[in-house]
Amino acid sequence: MLRIGRLLLLLLASLPYGFLLKNHEDDDLSLATPQPVGGTPAQKVSGCPSNCTCPAEETVDCGGLDLHVFPGNLSAGIQHLSLQNNQLRELPYNELSRLSRLRTLNLHNNHITSEGLPDEAFESLQSLQYIYLANNKLTVAPQFLPSTLRIVDLAANRLSHIYPLTFGQKPGLRSVYMHNNLVNNTGLPFDAFNGSDAVTTLIFSSNRLTYVPQNLPRAIFRLHLQNNHISRIPKGALSSQWRLRELYLQSNNLTNDGLDSSTFSRLKNLEYLDLSNNNLTQVPGGLPANIVILHLGRNHLNTLPSERLSRVRSLQYLLLQGNTLTATGVHPEAFSRLRSLHTLHLYNNRLERVPPGLPRRVRSLMLLHNQIAQIGLHDFAATYALVELNLSYNRLYSAHIHRLAFRKLKRLEILDLSGNQLTLVPAGLPSSLQVLNLQKNQLNSLSPELLVNLTVLKELHLAHNRLRISSISPGTWQELHGLKLLDLSYNELSYVPPDLPESLENLYLQHNRIVVIMAEAFLTTPNIQVITLRANRLLAANVSEAAFADLKWLEVVDTTGNPEPINISLLQARRWIPTQTGT
Ligand SMILES: *[C@@H]1O[C@H](CO)[C@@H](O)[C@H](O)[C@H]1NC(C)=O
Ligand SMILES: *[C@@H]1O[C@H](CO)[C@@H](O)[C@H](O)[C@H]1NC(C)=O
Ligand SMILES: *[C@@H]1O[C@H](CO)[C@@H](O)[C@H](O)[C@H]1NC(C)=O
Ligand SMILES: *[C@@H]1O[C@H](CO)[C@@H](O)[C@H](O)[C@H]1NC(C)=O
Ligand SMILES: *[C@@H]1O[C@H](CO)[C@@H](O)[C@H](O)[C@H]1NC(C)=O
Ligand SMILES: *[C@@H]1O[C@H](CO)[C@@H](O)[C@H](O)[C@H]1NC(C)=O
Ligand SMILES: *[C@@H]1O[C@H](CO)[C@@H](O)[C@H](O)[C@H]1NC(C)=O
Ligand SMILES: *[C@@H]1O[C@H](CO)[C@@H](O)[C@H](O)[C@H]1NC(C)=O
Ligand SMILES: *[C@@H]1O[C@H](CO)[C@@H](O)[C@H](O)[C@H]1NC(C)=O
Ligand SMILES: *[C@@H]1O[C@H](CO)[C@@H](O)[C@H](O)[C@H]1NC(C)=O
């Protein structure tokens, strides 16, 4: 999987990983081994090895028993044998070769070495369909595996070489799991998949390939080659794999010189292409039209020319974070044909302003961590569908945000402007807003005109600003009929702001300078559930018990870190955080 950095979490959260992969019956490893019926203890079948369970005559489950030796005297008729999570080092030829009716052999997570795996024994296993040998100590792949196999899992061993009959000549083979091994291109023979034309899933991530192999099965549907050392895709390597839907090439060493305009062009069914964390300086040419998710994050792209993306008409997610894009380098027509594009990630680039020609249907736009210093009248004039806009950690000053900049965003629900240099709440915020994040700015006043019409706002984040009670105008909160969360922590408040909205449930006031809680402090907020008053300047005598007396939903009051311990008795008395000083 992807390495999960803080920013990648954002991506992971928003991508429908696996949405391409449904209805693919053979791929769930856990399906292959029948599980004992839950609840009732497995019935003891005669001939069941001691300590194992045998839910049916032909099924023997000896998983997780700390076994050091292969169980002896197994009935020759068994079909499913589970030995995963044991300490086995070797499989005896005589025992294994007797099990000629075996269909499933699960040896996942043992210590089996290549010397301990008698390849010849497999010649008698003429019914074997599923073999799981992941997480063992194999250094050489089995030279021969039965032609009846449907799934082979050799992941997480130390394999550097594959033989022609390891995966080849198996007409029913569907899935090959080879990730986390040491295979380079020399170790993968040209005929590795000859006679195995049904392979649809090939997982070769985390190996030592330096180019995309040229002998890939033609019916392949899912190809994972991420985290190798791939620097090129030879001509023709992907020219007959027209069924391919999911191609992972992230975390390799691909440059534009290693690709050409025909590299991907035959992949008519490709829906997910991940080229992130490579060494590309341009969007590759000849991308096929049906890609839905294109990940080009963490490369060295500094421009987006007009034509490169225009053929990819089905694109819904375009991920360009972690490049060196400037707004000047983004051609105004670069996104113009992308009518289905709804998610555009441009964070961690070098954008000095909002790029021109944003896709018209974009719903989620991530522009955080750039150098955007202004928002003009027309920047968001055509993005009517925008629901989520993240502009945090840029260089925005209040004076450089046009007062009508957001006027067209009638569907905007989430706006994040945290980590800028704003001194005022921006004007003309859309009345559809539900979450407004303005924390870590320089806000020093709040007034009702700027929050007017935000009647469905649920969360207002104002932490880490310079707000004082005297700079919050009367009536500031009056239109916020839907506000449930108000974060005013890390400001300069000297008491609880008055007239907070009735809908409020969570109020964060920690790290202010609050010296007194008056009896009427929460009179307007009968529904409040959580109040944090940590690290203020409260003395016990200045906290009115009456302030809390009628708050019947109050569950948490945090008063730690004040100069004196403060005791507040809750009607609910559920989760009061005990008082401590000096924390
Ligand atoms: C079965 O389990 C018991 C208790 O864990 C152990 O003492 C015994 O040696 C096991 N028998 C075999 C054949 O592994
Ligand atoms: C297998 O069965 C034979 C005869 O029942 C017995 O002598 C032998 O000890 C058994 N071997 C093991 C490993 O259980
Ligand atoms: C490929 O791997 C084998 C076995 O580890 C090694 O001997 C060989 O030098 C490697 N070839 C290349 C081109 O790296
Ligand atoms: C494997 O297939 C390739 C391409 O179809 C063919 O050229 C080659 O002779 C085959 N090799 C074997 C050993 O069957
Ligand atoms: C990446 O490829 C370049 C040549 O294209 C090579 O010099 C470099 O060593 C490769 N880096 C890795 C990590 O494979
Ligand atoms: C990117 O490619 C250049 C030129 O091929 C190479 O010198 C450089 O080492 C590569 N960078 C990485 C991070 O692999
Ligand atoms: C905007 O991006 C920042 C930085 O990753 C993230 O912490 C924040 O949750 C995002 N804002 C919203 C409202 O999702
Ligand atoms: C608030 O809404 C009213 C009525 O919809 C509208 O006339 C007014 O311009 C809005 N005010 C702001 C600041 O958007
Ligand atoms: C806080 O309490 C002290 C001592 O009880 C009192 O002198 C002071 O006036 C109070 N401060 C406020 C702001 O009510
Ligand atoms: C706070 O309450 C606890 C438990 O009810 C009590 O032991 C303690 O003395 C009280 N502290 C003050 C300062 O009233």
PDB file of C-alpha atoms in Angstrom, residues 337-503:
ATOM      1  CA  ARG A 337     -12.382  18.724 -21.370  1.00  0.00           C
ATOM      2  CA  LEU A 338     -12.565  17.009 -18.005  1.00  0.00           C
ATOM      3  CA  ARG A 339     -16.310  17.174 -17.509  1.00  0.00           C
ATOM      4  CA  SER A 340     -16.477  14.399 -14.919  1.00  0.00           C
ATOM      5  CA  LEU A 341     -13.577  15.553 -12.801  1.00  0.00           C
ATOM      6  CA  HIS A 342     -14.885  16.146  -9.297  1.00  0.00           C
ATOM      7  CA  THR A 343     -11.791  15.811  -7.116  1.00  0.00           C
ATOM      8  CA  LEU A 344      -8.642  17.784  -7.784  1.00  0.00           C
ATOM      9  CA  HIS A 345      -5.686  17.679  -5.434  1.00  0.00           C
ATOM     10  CA  LEU A 346      -3.109  20.367  -5.968  1.00  0.00           C
ATOM     11  CA  TYR A 347      -1.720  20.655  -2.480  1.00  0.00           C
ATOM     12  CA  ASN A 348       1.991  20.969  -1.824  1.00  0.00           C
ATOM     13  CA  ASN A 349       2.847  22.681  -5.067  1.00  0.00           C
ATOM     14  CA  ARG A 350       4.156  26.160  -5.810  1.00  0.00           C
ATOM     15  CA  LEU A 351       0.948  27.827  -6.855  1.00  0.00           C
ATOM     16  CA  GLU A 352       1.216  31.565  -6.404  1.00  0.00           C
ATOM     17  CA  ARG A 353      -2.482  32.044  -7.154  1.00  0.00           C
ATOM     18  CA  VAL A 354      -5.532  29.937  -7.873  1.00  0.00           C
ATOM     19  CA  PRO A 355      -4.793  28.221 -11.206  1.00  0.00           C
ATOM     20  CA  PRO A 356      -6.852  29.323 -14.192  1.00  0.00           C
ATOM     21  CA  GLY A 357      -9.501  27.228 -15.884  1.00  0.00           C
ATOM     22  CA  LEU A 358     -10.425  25.012 -12.952  1.00  0.00           C
ATOM     23  CA  PRO A 359     -12.608  22.073 -13.993  1.00  0.00           C
ATOM     24  CA  ARG A 360     -16.217  23.184 -13.991  1.00  0.00           C
ATOM     25  CA  ARG A 361     -17.684  20.255 -12.147  1.00  0.00           C
ATOM     26  CA  VAL A 362     -15.053  20.107  -9.435  1.00  0.00           C
ATOM     27  CA  ARG A 363     -16.609  19.356  -6.044  1.00  0.00           C
ATOM     28  CA  SER A 364     -13.513  18.918  -3.927  1.00  0.00           C
ATOM     29  CA  LEU A 365     -10.534  21.182  -4.460  1.00  0.00           C
ATOM     30  CA  MET A 366      -7.412  20.872  -2.351  1.00  0.00           C
ATOM     31  CA  LEU A 367      -5.138  23.890  -2.697  1.00  0.00           C
ATOM     32  CA  LEU A 368      -3.543  23.798   0.709  1.00  0.00           C
ATOM     33  CA  HIS A 369       0.177  24.237   1.246  1.00  0.00           C
ATOM     34  CA  ASN A 370       0.889  26.484  -1.697  1.00  0.00           C
ATOM     35  CA  GLN A 371       1.927  30.116  -1.909  1.00  0.00           C
ATOM     36  CA  ILE A 372      -1.409  31.583  -2.905  1.00  0.00           C
ATOM     37  CA  ALA A 373      -1.434  35.224  -1.898  1.00  0.00           C
ATOM     38  CA  GLN A 374      -4.706  36.459  -3.356  1.00  0.00           C
ATOM     39  CA  ILE A 375      -8.170  35.371  -4.406  1.00  0.00           C
ATOM     40  CA  GLY A 376      -9.609  37.365  -7.256  1.00  0.00           C
ATOM     41  CA  LEU A 377     -13.142  38.060  -8.379  1.00  0.00           C
ATOM     42  CA  HIS A 378     -12.995  35.430 -11.127  1.00  0.00           C
ATOM     43  CA  ASP A 379     -10.950  32.665  -9.532  1.00  0.00           C
ATOM     44  CA  PHE A 380     -13.996  30.683  -8.446  1.00  0.00           C
ATOM     45  CA  ALA A 381     -16.456  32.224 -10.870  1.00  0.00           C
ATOM     46  CA  ALA A 382     -17.067  29.029 -12.846  1.00  0.00           C
ATOM     47  CA  THR A 383     -16.804  26.285 -10.249  1.00  0.00           C
ATOM     48  CA  TYR A 384     -20.463  26.187  -9.298  1.00  0.00           C
ATOM     49  CA  ALA A 385     -20.354  22.629  -8.035  1.00  0.00           C
ATOM     50  CA  LEU A 386     -17.665  23.164  -5.429  1.00  0.00           C
ATOM     51  CA  VAL A 387     -18.548  21.545  -2.102  1.00  0.00           C
ATOM     52  CA  GLU A 388     -15.192  21.433  -0.359  1.00  0.00           C
ATOM     53  CA  LEU A 389     -12.426  23.993  -0.703  1.00  0.00           C
ATOM     54  CA  ASN A 390      -9.218  23.740   1.254  1.00  0.00           C
ATOM     55  CA  LEU A 391      -6.956  26.787   1.065  1.00  0.00           C
ATOM     56  CA  SER A 392      -5.179  26.269   4.344  1.00  0.00           C
ATOM     57  CA  TYR A 393      -1.509  27.131   4.736  1.00  0.00           C
ATOM     58  CA  ASN A 394      -1.177  29.661   1.979  1.00  0.00           C
ATOM     59  CA  ARG A 395      -0.234  33.336   2.129  1.00  0.00           C
ATOM     60  CA  LEU A 396      -3.614  34.965   2.158  1.00  0.00           C
ATOM     61  CA  TYR A 397      -4.193  38.398   3.676  1.00  0.00           C
ATOM     62  CA  SER A 398      -7.698  39.692   4.227  1.00  0.00           C
ATOM     63  CA  ALA A 399      -7.092  42.625   1.929  1.00  0.00           C
ATOM     64  CA  HIS A 400      -6.232  40.271  -0.932  1.00  0.00           C
ATOM     65  CA  ILE A 401      -9.442  38.274  -0.903  1.00  0.00           C
ATOM     66  CA  HIS A 402     -11.990  39.896  -3.174  1.00  0.00           C
ATOM     67  CA  ARG A 403     -15.210  40.559  -1.280  1.00  0.00           C
ATOM     68  CA  LEU A 404     -17.199  38.778  -3.982  1.00  0.00           C
ATOM     69  CA  ALA A 405     -14.704  35.960  -4.554  1.00  0.00           C
ATOM     70  CA  PHE A 406     -17.020  33.249  -3.184  1.00  0.00           C
ATOM     71  CA  ARG A 407     -20.279  34.569  -4.612  1.00  0.00           C
ATOM     72  CA  LYS A 408     -20.849  31.733  -7.093  1.00  0.00           C
ATOM     73  CA  LEU A 409     -20.147  28.917  -4.686  1.00  0.00           C
ATOM     74  CA  LYS A 410     -23.731  28.247  -3.745  1.00  0.00           C
ATOM     75  CA  ARG A 411     -23.030  24.631  -2.827  1.00  0.00           C
ATOM     76  CA  LEU A 412     -19.901  25.148  -0.778  1.00  0.00           C
ATOM     77  CA  GLU A 413     -20.138  23.248   2.502  1.00  0.00           C
ATOM     78  CA  ILE A 414     -16.565  23.129   3.735  1.00  0.00           C
ATOM     79  CA  LEU A 415     -14.118  26.005   3.583  1.00  0.00           C
ATOM     80  CA  ASP A 416     -10.714  25.785   5.162  1.00  0.00           C
ATOM     81  CA  LEU A 417      -8.669  28.974   5.354  1.00  0.00           C
ATOM     82  CA  SER A 418      -6.600  28.016   8.370  1.00  0.00           C
ATOM     83  CA  GLY A 419      -2.917  28.841   8.543  1.00  0.00           C
ATOM     84  CA  ASN A 420      -3.070  32.084   6.576  1.00  0.00           C
ATOM     85  CA  GLN A 421      -2.614  35.721   7.571  1.00  0.00           C
ATOM     86  CA  LEU A 422      -6.255  36.770   7.766  1.00  0.00           C
ATOM     87  CA  THR A 423      -7.252  39.496  10.176  1.00  0.00           C
ATOM     88  CA  LEU A 424     -10.965  39.399   9.282  1.00  0.00           C
ATOM     89  CA  VAL A 425     -13.491  36.726   8.409  1.00  0.00           C
ATOM     90  CA  PRO A 426     -13.782  36.952   4.587  1.00  0.00           C
ATOM     91  CA  ALA A 427     -16.829  38.737   3.255  1.00  0.00           C
ATOM     92  CA  GLY A 428     -19.630  37.149   1.279  1.00  0.00           C
ATOM     93  CA  LEU A 429     -19.307  33.595   2.520  1.00  0.00           C
ATOM     94  CA  PRO A 430     -21.887  31.300   0.937  1.00  0.00           C
ATOM     95  CA  SER A 431     -24.931  30.545   3.044  1.00  0.00           C
ATOM     96  CA  SER A 432     -24.517  26.819   2.307  1.00  0.00           C
ATOM     97  CA  LEU A 433     -21.386  26.600   4.487  1.00  0.00           C
ATOM     98  CA  GLN A 434     -21.394  23.911   7.153  1.00  0.00           C
ATOM     99  CA  VAL A 435     -17.757  23.939   8.245  1.00  0.00           C
ATOM    100  CA  LEU A 436     -15.612  27.050   8.351  1.00  0.00           C
ATOM    101  CA  ASN A 437     -12.042  26.740   9.501  1.00  0.00           C
ATOM    102  CA  LEU A 438     -10.181  29.968  10.235  1.00  0.00           C
ATOM    103  CA  GLN A 439      -7.806  28.760  12.879  1.00  0.00           C
ATOM    104  CA  LYS A 440      -4.180  29.853  12.944  1.00  0.00           C
ATOM    105  CA  ASN A 441      -4.728  33.236  11.407  1.00  0.00           C
ATOM    106  CA  GLN A 442      -4.435  36.740  12.859  1.00  0.00           C
ATOM    107  CA  LEU A 443      -8.129  37.396  13.384  1.00  0.00           C
ATOM    108  CA  ASN A 444      -8.619  40.204  15.848  1.00  0.00           C
ATOM    109  CA  SER A 445     -12.301  40.955  15.429  1.00  0.00           C
ATOM    110  CA  LEU A 446     -15.606  39.297  14.697  1.00  0.00           C
ATOM    111  CA  SER A 447     -18.728  41.055  13.550  1.00  0.00           C
ATOM    112  CA  PRO A 448     -22.231  39.994  12.573  1.00  0.00           C
ATOM    113  CA  GLU A 449     -22.094  41.323   8.971  1.00  0.00           C
ATOM    114  CA  LEU A 450     -19.442  38.764   8.060  1.00  0.00           C
ATOM    115  CA  LEU A 451     -21.273  35.812   9.549  1.00  0.00           C
ATOM    116  CA  VAL A 452     -24.696  36.797   8.365  1.00  0.00           C
ATOM    117  CA  ASN A 453     -26.717  34.150   6.524  1.00  0.00           C
ATOM    118  CA  LEU A 454     -24.549  31.284   7.780  1.00  0.00           C
ATOM    119  CA  THR A 455     -27.630  29.674   9.229  1.00  0.00           C
ATOM    120  CA  VAL A 456     -26.576  26.100   8.496  1.00  0.00           C
ATOM    121  CA  LEU A 457     -23.020  26.462   9.725  1.00  0.00           C
ATOM    122  CA  LYS A 458     -22.286  23.584  12.103  1.00  0.00           C
ATOM    123  CA  GLU A 459     -18.623  24.076  12.914  1.00  0.00           C
ATOM    124  CA  LEU A 460     -16.673  27.276  13.329  1.00  0.00           C
ATOM    125  CA  HIS A 461     -12.975  26.881  14.057  1.00  0.00           C
ATOM    126  CA  LEU A 462     -11.324  30.038  15.343  1.00  0.00           C
ATOM    127  CA  ALA A 463      -8.529  28.634  17.490  1.00  0.00           C
ATOM    128  CA  HIS A 464      -5.099  30.257  17.511  1.00  0.00           C
ATOM    129  CA  ASN A 465      -6.123  33.794  16.644  1.00  0.00           C
ATOM    130  CA  ARG A 466      -6.037  37.071  18.554  1.00  0.00           C
ATOM    131  CA  LEU A 467      -9.624  37.407  19.581  1.00  0.00           C
ATOM    132  CA  ARG A 468     -10.592  39.379  22.675  1.00  0.00           C
ATOM    133  CA  ILE A 469     -14.016  39.822  24.166  1.00  0.00           C
ATOM    134  CA  SER A 470     -13.937  43.521  23.338  1.00  0.00           C
ATOM    135  CA  SER A 471     -13.365  42.799  19.658  1.00  0.00           C
ATOM    136  CA  ILE A 472     -16.343  40.461  19.265  1.00  0.00           C
ATOM    137  CA  SER A 473     -19.250  42.715  18.282  1.00  0.00           C
ATOM    138  CA  PRO A 474     -22.642  42.180  19.873  1.00  0.00           C
ATOM    139  CA  GLY A 475     -24.842  40.000  17.696  1.00  0.00           C
ATOM    140  CA  THR A 476     -21.928  38.171  16.103  1.00  0.00           C
ATOM    141  CA  TRP A 477     -23.499  34.757  16.717  1.00  0.00           C
ATOM    142  CA  GLN A 478     -27.103  35.675  16.176  1.00  0.00           C
ATOM    143  CA  GLU A 479     -27.609  34.139  12.743  1.00  0.00           C
ATOM    144  CA  LEU A 480     -25.718  30.942  13.465  1.00  0.00           C
ATOM    145  CA  HIS A 481     -28.823  28.925  14.235  1.00  0.00           C
ATOM    146  CA  GLY A 482     -27.206  25.602  13.378  1.00  0.00           C
ATOM    147  CA  LEU A 483     -23.849  26.016  15.091  1.00  0.00           C
ATOM    148  CA  LYS A 484     -22.897  22.956  17.118  1.00  0.00           C
ATOM    149  CA  LEU A 485     -19.166  23.383  17.523  1.00  0.00           C
ATOM    150  CA  LEU A 486     -17.330  26.591  18.321  1.00  0.00           C
ATOM    151  CA  ASP A 487     -13.604  26.472  18.845  1.00  0.00           C
ATOM    152  CA  LEU A 488     -12.223  29.637  20.391  1.00  0.00           C
ATOM    153  CA  SER A 489      -9.246  28.044  22.095  1.00  0.00           C
ATOM    154  CA  TYR A 490      -5.851  29.768  22.076  1.00  0.00           C
ATOM    155  CA  ASN A 491      -7.188  33.296  21.884  1.00  0.00           C
ATOM    156  CA  GLU A 492      -7.161  36.193  24.309  1.00  0.00           C
ATOM    157  CA  LEU A 493     -10.646  35.946  25.787  1.00  0.00           C
ATOM    158  CA  SER A 494     -11.107  37.113  29.350  1.00  0.00           C
ATOM    159  CA  TYR A 495     -14.558  35.623  29.854  1.00  0.00           C
ATOM    160  CA  VAL A 496     -17.040  33.382  28.042  1.00  0.00           C
ATOM    161  CA  PRO A 497     -18.441  35.284  25.030  1.00  0.00           C
ATOM    162  CA  PRO A 498     -22.074  36.212  25.608  1.00  0.00           C
ATOM    163  CA  ASP A 499     -25.132  35.295  23.506  1.00  0.00           C
ATOM    164  CA  LEU A 500     -23.754  32.085  22.078  1.00  0.00           C
ATOM    165  CA  PRO A 501     -26.241  30.249  19.856  1.00  0.00           C
ATOM    166  CA  GLU A 502     -28.775  27.913  21.398  1.00  0.00           C
ATOM    167  CA  SER A 503     -27.771  25.037  19.117  1.00  0.00           C
TER     168      SER A 503
END
